[in-house]
């Protein structure tokens, strides 16, 4: 749980940095490719092939392609159609996708996990519901695809670790995750990237380095490690905790307008859902070696 809380705060900061310094300024394909390359290089010295089952390698590559590569290419593009508030609003459905995918893979129905995910969505709606722009359908669809691939990557990796228990620590094999993301990010940049929209100042380059080594390398590793240690309902709820955290950081650092009573009310609903799920939810935690 502590891993998910830490990464929630890390990604809340990252979400604001993208909106303030990168979105609309730096080519989205280049931004994603840079993050993938930096994160992959960070894990390259730890990578081990021997003794790792081939299906585990393939599955980790696919998880990285979905959870990082496809998700972030779609997310960055969605900024071109939606306001930041709308992007936040449309990410609230991720917990529902997580519980549905997890139940489908486990061939069961978990009412507490589903109820917790719906409660997390309601809490997020309390925080972020606002008037929507007239031309948001494209952005909405892009974000739903991003939510779906992000959820599928998390649940897929969680089940992969359970199916192929290994004596190797997770950081020895997590480089395959970023290899999968690279298989998506590199062709996308070569096909659609705009070299005229590369970073133009030290601040933008600094944000990209932070996003690559912090939000991507450390963030995705700890998030997926944490995902293997909690049940699907808790994982779904934590996927929406970046909304109140991100808005609070935006309010404190950039002094943006925010409805504080709605922020507190929505956060309270989400925390209540988390506590109820921790108390009554299914215990499908998967132990992994640190």
Short mmCIF file of C-alpha atoms in Angstrom, two decimals:
data_model
loop_
_atom_site.label_atom_id
_atom_site.label_comp_id
_atom_site.label_asym_id
_atom_site.label_seq_id
_atom_site.Cartn_x
_atom_site.Cartn_y
_atom_site.Cartn_z
CA UNK A 1 0.00 0.00 0.00
CA UNK A 2 2.84 2.39 0.81
CA UNK A 3 4.19 1.99 -2.72
CA UNK A 4 0.86 3.04 -4.22
CA UNK A 5 0.56 6.05 -1.91
CA UNK A 6 4.07 7.24 -2.76
CA UNK A 7 3.56 6.86 -6.50
CA UNK A 8 0.15 8.58 -6.30
CA UNK A 9 1.89 11.68 -4.93
CA UNK A 10 4.70 11.35 -7.48
CA UNK A 11 2.27 11.07 -10.39
CA UNK A 12 0.13 13.91 -9.02
CA UNK A 13 3.18 16.17 -9.33
CA UNK A 14 3.95 14.73 -12.77
CA UNK A 15 0.41 15.35 -14.00
CA UNK A 16 0.78 19.04 -13.16
CA UNK A 17 4.21 19.25 -14.76
CA UNK A 18 2.85 17.80 -18.01
CA UNK A 19 0.00 20.31 -18.09
CA UNK A 20 2.14 23.33 -17.20
CA UNK A 21 5.40 22.72 -19.08
CA UNK A 22 4.91 20.07 -21.80
CA UNK A 23 1.33 19.84 -23.14
CA UNK A 24 0.98 21.88 -26.32
CA UNK A 25 4.68 22.84 -26.24
CA UNK A 26 6.70 19.64 -26.67
CA UNK A 27 5.86 16.96 -29.23
CA UNK A 28 3.89 14.27 -27.38
CA UNK A 29 5.56 11.35 -29.19
CA UNK A 30 9.00 12.73 -28.34
CA UNK A 31 8.00 13.24 -24.71
CA UNK A 32 6.80 9.65 -24.35
CA UNK A 33 9.83 8.25 -26.19
CA UNK A 34 12.21 10.21 -23.96
CA UNK A 35 10.50 8.92 -20.83
CA UNK A 36 10.66 5.33 -22.08
CA UNK A 37 14.34 5.54 -23.04
CA UNK A 38 15.41 7.08 -19.73
CA UNK A 39 13.40 4.57 -17.71
CA UNK A 40 14.70 1.66 -19.76
CA UNK A 41 18.31 2.78 -19.33
CA UNK A 42 17.76 3.02 -15.58
CA UNK A 43 16.78 -0.66 -15.40
CA UNK A 44 19.17 -1.98 -18.05
CA UNK A 45 22.04 -2.70 -15.60
CA UNK A 46 19.73 -4.88 -13.48
CA UNK A 47 18.20 -6.89 -16.33
CA UNK A 48 18.53 -10.68 -16.17
CA UNK A 49 17.51 -13.19 -18.86
CA UNK A 50 18.67 -16.50 -17.42
CA UNK A 51 16.11 -18.50 -15.52
CA UNK A 52 13.22 -16.22 -16.52
CA UNK A 53 10.36 -18.09 -18.27
CA UNK A 54 9.78 -16.91 -21.81
CA UNK A 55 6.01 -16.41 -21.26
CA UNK A 56 6.85 -14.11 -18.33
CA UNK A 57 9.17 -12.04 -20.53
CA UNK A 58 6.56 -11.79 -23.29
CA UNK A 59 3.83 -10.93 -20.80
CA UNK A 60 5.94 -8.20 -19.16
CA UNK A 61 6.71 -6.73 -22.59
CA UNK A 62 2.98 -6.67 -23.40
CA UNK A 63 2.18 -5.09 -20.01
CA UNK A 64 4.69 -2.32 -20.68
CA UNK A 65 3.39 -1.76 -24.21
CA UNK A 66 -0.16 -1.33 -22.89
CA UNK A 67 0.35 0.31 -19.52
CA UNK A 68 3.03 2.77 -20.58
CA UNK A 69 3.46 2.94 -24.36
CA UNK A 70 -0.11 3.02 -25.66
CA UNK A 71 -1.57 4.69 -22.57
CA UNK A 72 0.71 7.71 -22.57
CA UNK A 73 0.64 8.24 -26.32
CA UNK A 74 -3.16 8.42 -26.08
CA UNK A 75 -3.06 10.57 -22.94
CA UNK A 76 -0.75 13.19 -24.42
CA UNK A 77 -2.90 13.37 -27.56
CA UNK A 78 -6.04 13.84 -25.48
CA UNK A 79 -4.64 17.13 -24.18
CA UNK A 80 -5.13 18.51 -27.69
CA UNK A 81 -8.90 18.02 -27.43
CA UNK A 82 -9.64 18.48 -23.74
CA UNK A 83 -8.98 20.91 -20.93
CA UNK A 84 -6.98 19.71 -17.95
CA UNK A 85 -10.21 19.52 -15.93
CA UNK A 86 -11.80 17.30 -18.57
CA UNK A 87 -8.73 15.05 -18.72
CA UNK A 88 -8.97 14.59 -14.96
CA UNK A 89 -12.69 13.92 -15.17
CA UNK A 90 -12.42 11.32 -17.91
CA UNK A 91 -9.72 9.31 -16.12
CA UNK A 92 -12.14 8.40 -13.33
CA UNK A 93 -13.39 5.25 -15.06
CA UNK A 94 -10.08 3.37 -14.68
CA UNK A 95 -11.15 1.59 -11.43
CA UNK A 96 -14.19 0.12 -13.19
CA UNK A 97 -12.01 -1.27 -15.97
CA UNK A 98 -9.59 -2.73 -13.43
CA UNK A 99 -12.29 -4.62 -11.52
CA UNK A 100 -13.99 -5.85 -14.70
CA UNK A 101 -10.72 -7.10 -16.24
CA UNK A 102 -9.58 -8.68 -12.99
CA UNK A 103 -12.90 -10.48 -12.51
CA UNK A 104 -12.83 -11.68 -16.12
CA UNK A 105 -9.33 -13.13 -15.73
CA UNK A 106 -10.23 -14.73 -12.40
CA UNK A 107 -13.60 -15.95 -13.77
CA UNK A 108 -15.52 -14.57 -10.82
CA UNK A 109 -17.51 -11.57 -9.64
CA UNK A 110 -16.22 -9.49 -6.71
CA UNK A 111 -19.04 -7.23 -5.46
CA UNK A 112 -16.89 -5.33 -2.96
CA UNK A 113 -14.23 -4.55 -5.55
CA UNK A 114 -16.86 -3.39 -8.03
CA UNK A 115 -18.69 -1.32 -5.42
CA UNK A 116 -15.42 0.25 -4.27
CA UNK A 117 -14.50 1.16 -7.84
CA UNK A 118 -17.91 2.76 -8.42
CA UNK A 119 -17.55 4.69 -5.14
CA UNK A 120 -14.14 5.93 -6.29
CA UNK A 121 -15.71 7.13 -9.54
CA UNK A 122 -18.45 8.93 -7.60
CA UNK A 123 -15.87 10.57 -5.37
CA UNK A 124 -13.94 11.73 -8.41
CA UNK A 125 -17.12 13.08 -10.01
CA UNK A 126 -17.83 15.14 -6.89
CA UNK A 127 -14.40 16.71 -7.28
CA UNK A 128 -14.17 17.21 -11.03
CA UNK A 129 -17.63 17.39 -12.59
CA UNK A 130 -17.94 20.63 -14.51
CA UNK A 131 -19.39 21.94 -17.74
CA UNK A 132 -17.86 20.10 -20.69
CA UNK A 133 -16.72 21.70 -23.93
CA UNK A 134 -18.75 21.14 -27.05
CA UNK A 135 -16.09 19.14 -28.93
CA UNK A 136 -14.86 16.61 -26.45
CA UNK A 137 -15.92 13.29 -27.95
CA UNK A 138 -12.56 12.57 -29.60
CA UNK A 139 -10.67 13.38 -26.43
CA UNK A 140 -13.10 11.32 -24.39
CA UNK A 141 -12.63 8.26 -26.59
CA UNK A 142 -8.84 8.66 -26.56
CA UNK A 143 -8.84 8.77 -22.77
CA UNK A 144 -11.13 5.77 -22.43
CA UNK A 145 -8.76 3.75 -24.59
CA UNK A 146 -5.90 5.03 -22.42
CA UNK A 147 -7.79 4.08 -19.25
CA UNK A 148 -8.50 0.61 -20.66
CA UNK A 149 -4.89 -0.11 -21.67
CA UNK A 150 -3.59 1.28 -18.37
CA UNK A 151 -5.96 -0.97 -16.44
CA UNK A 152 -5.22 -4.01 -18.60
CA UNK A 153 -1.48 -3.53 -18.15
CA UNK A 154 -1.75 -3.34 -14.37
CA UNK A 155 -4.05 -6.33 -13.97
CA UNK A 156 -2.15 -8.33 -16.57
CA UNK A 157 1.18 -7.82 -14.80
CA UNK A 158 -0.40 -8.65 -11.43
CA UNK A 159 -1.71 -11.98 -12.76
CA UNK A 160 1.56 -12.64 -14.59
CA UNK A 161 3.56 -12.41 -11.36
CA UNK A 162 1.10 -14.77 -9.69
CA UNK A 163 1.28 -17.33 -12.50
CA UNK A 164 5.08 -17.32 -12.86
CA UNK A 165 6.58 -16.99 -9.36
CA UNK A 166 10.28 -16.36 -9.63
CA UNK A 167 13.30 -16.38 -7.38
CA UNK A 168 14.44 -13.23 -9.16
CA UNK A 169 13.64 -9.89 -7.50
CA UNK A 170 11.23 -7.84 -9.59
CA UNK A 171 13.76 -5.17 -10.49
CA UNK A 172 15.82 -7.85 -12.28
CA UNK A 173 13.07 -8.37 -14.86
CA UNK A 174 11.26 -5.03 -14.97
CA UNK A 175 13.44 -3.78 -17.81
CA UNK A 176 11.29 -5.93 -20.13
CA UNK A 177 8.36 -3.66 -19.19
CA UNK A 178 10.09 -0.65 -20.72
CA UNK A 179 11.20 -2.70 -23.73
CA UNK A 180 7.50 -3.23 -24.43
CA UNK A 181 6.82 0.49 -24.08
CA UNK A 182 9.68 1.21 -26.50
CA UNK A 183 8.14 -1.11 -29.12
CA UNK A 184 5.19 1.30 -29.18
CA UNK A 185 6.84 4.67 -28.52
CA UNK A 186 9.66 4.47 -31.09
CA UNK A 187 7.53 3.60 -34.16
CA UNK A 188 4.98 6.22 -33.10
CA UNK A 189 7.65 8.93 -32.95
CA UNK A 190 9.16 7.87 -36.28
CA UNK A 191 5.73 7.93 -37.93
CA UNK A 192 4.07 10.90 -36.24
CA UNK A 193 6.72 12.85 -34.33
CA UNK A 194 7.40 16.50 -35.10
CA UNK A 195 11.14 17.37 -34.78
CA UNK A 196 10.22 21.06 -34.87
CA UNK A 197 8.56 20.73 -31.45
CA UNK A 198 11.43 19.45 -29.36
CA UNK A 199 12.12 21.00 -25.93
CA UNK A 200 13.42 24.55 -26.25
CA UNK A 201 14.70 25.36 -22.75
CA UNK A 202 16.34 23.79 -19.73
CA UNK A 203 13.08 23.66 -17.78
CA UNK A 204 11.37 21.45 -20.36
CA UNK A 205 14.41 19.16 -20.57
CA UNK A 206 14.54 19.02 -16.78
CA UNK A 207 10.86 18.05 -16.60
CA UNK A 208 11.44 15.28 -19.16
CA UNK A 209 14.40 13.92 -17.17
CA UNK A 210 12.32 13.94 -13.99
CA UNK A 211 9.44 12.25 -15.81
CA UNK A 212 11.76 9.60 -17.24
CA UNK A 213 13.76 8.70 -14.14
CA UNK A 214 11.23 9.59 -11.45
CA UNK A 215 7.66 9.26 -12.68
CA UNK A 216 8.44 6.51 -15.21
CA UNK A 217 11.34 4.39 -13.94
CA UNK A 218 10.70 4.61 -10.21
CA UNK A 219 6.98 5.29 -10.51
CA UNK A 220 5.98 2.40 -12.76
CA UNK A 221 8.23 -0.06 -10.93
CA UNK A 222 6.84 0.77 -7.49
CA UNK A 223 3.28 1.03 -8.77
CA UNK A 224 3.34 -2.44 -10.32
CA UNK A 225 5.12 -3.85 -7.29
CA UNK A 226 2.40 -2.35 -5.08
CA UNK A 227 -0.32 -3.62 -7.42
CA UNK A 228 0.86 -7.18 -6.76
CA UNK A 229 0.49 -6.69 -3.01
CA UNK A 230 -3.09 -5.39 -2.83
CA UNK A 231 -6.49 -6.66 -3.96
CA UNK A 232 -8.11 -5.41 -7.17
CA UNK A 233 -10.60 -3.17 -5.35
CA UNK A 234 -7.85 -1.28 -3.52
CA UNK A 235 -5.84 -1.01 -6.72
CA UNK A 236 -8.86 0.43 -8.51
CA UNK A 237 -9.47 3.04 -5.83
CA UNK A 238 -5.81 4.08 -5.73
CA UNK A 239 -5.96 4.69 -9.47
CA UNK A 240 -8.24 7.64 -8.75
CA UNK A 241 -6.39 9.09 -5.78
CA UNK A 242 -4.24 11.16 -8.14
CA UNK A 243 -7.26 13.40 -8.75
CA UNK A 244 -7.56 14.98 -5.27
CA UNK A 245 -3.77 14.82 -4.84
CA UNK A 246 -3.15 16.45 -8.22
CA UNK A 247 -5.70 19.19 -7.63
CA UNK A 248 -4.30 19.94 -4.19
CA UNK A 249 -0.77 20.22 -5.57
CA UNK A 250 -2.05 22.42 -8.40
CA UNK A 251 -3.78 24.64 -5.86
CA UNK A 252 -0.74 24.93 -3.59
CA UNK A 253 1.99 25.37 -6.21
CA UNK A 254 0.23 27.13 -9.08
CA UNK A 255 -2.62 28.75 -7.11
CA UNK A 256 -5.25 27.53 -9.57
CA UNK A 257 -8.94 27.87 -8.82
CA UNK A 258 -10.37 24.85 -7.03
CA UNK A 259 -13.58 24.20 -5.18
CA UNK A 260 -12.10 23.19 -1.84
CA UNK A 261 -15.36 21.85 -0.30
CA UNK A 262 -15.91 19.60 -3.33
CA UNK A 263 -12.28 18.50 -3.22
CA UNK A 264 -12.57 17.50 0.44
CA UNK A 265 -15.99 15.85 -0.04
CA UNK A 266 -14.83 13.78 -3.00
CA UNK A 267 -11.60 12.78 -1.27
CA UNK A 268 -13.62 11.70 1.78
CA UNK A 269 -15.83 9.44 -0.36
CA UNK A 270 -12.78 7.86 -2.00
CA UNK A 271 -11.02 7.31 1.32
CA UNK A 272 -14.17 5.78 2.79
CA UNK A 273 -14.37 3.38 -0.18
CA UNK A 274 -10.72 2.47 0.34
CA UNK A 275 -11.22 1.76 4.05
CA UNK A 276 -14.34 -0.34 3.41
CA UNK A 277 -12.59 -2.35 0.73
CA UNK A 278 -9.57 -2.94 2.96
CA UNK A 279 -11.94 -4.22 5.64
CA UNK A 280 -14.34 -6.33 3.56
CA UNK A 281 -12.80 -6.74 0.10
CA UNK A 282 -11.39 -9.89 -1.48
CA UNK A 283 -7.91 -10.79 -0.36
CA UNK A 284 -6.21 -11.62 -3.66
CA UNK A 285 -2.85 -10.10 -2.77
CA UNK A 286 0.09 -11.69 -4.49
CA UNK A 287 3.34 -11.97 -2.52
CA UNK A 288 6.44 -11.01 -4.50
CA UNK A 289 10.10 -10.86 -3.67
CA UNK A 290 11.42 -7.33 -3.12
#
